């Protein structure tokens, strides 16, 4: 229980993309998320909130092509997103079959005494997605 921030939880993780449609398609078709909201901001950005299905969201943000990149070039979308699933092997295989590259093939691990099954693959923007299942 967090004693400093009442009722804290993850609302969303944002991913920057240059391919809005492809990114939304990836998360909805391959990972089963649904579009909760989509809109275009006054500055030309296209945005969508994708419902993961557990009360949290992925926010897809696409800047117009003419928008200058942040200093130092495009920032990496994130380190990785870990999605809890009871069947990481099947979801990982679906991603591989769809042409997305494996980062770590499915395997059993012990993380500080926590037994888990994990697998990693890259998404359409280079973001790394981990599939995570806690084992008895």
XYZ file of C-alpha atoms in Angstrom, residues 11-13 21 26 30 34 38 54 68-69 77 81 84 94 102 105-106 122 131 134-135:
22
model
C -3.437 4.830 -15.787
C -1.483 4.680 -19.042
C 1.873 4.286 -20.712
C -2.669 3.406 -37.922
C -0.782 -3.781 -33.724
C -2.383 -8.665 -32.118
C -9.712 -1.789 -27.732
C -9.151 8.702 -30.340
C -7.265 -4.312 -16.713
C 10.571 18.995 -35.086
C 12.004 16.090 -33.103
C 9.411 4.871 -26.668
C 6.066 -2.861 -21.273
C 0.502 -10.049 -17.516
C 1.230 -14.953 -32.414
C 11.696 -12.048 -30.805
C 12.170 -16.587 -26.455
C 9.737 -17.941 -23.833
C 9.592 -5.966 -30.433
C 4.743 -11.213 -21.648
C 3.638 -15.799 -12.437
C 4.151 -19.503 -11.731
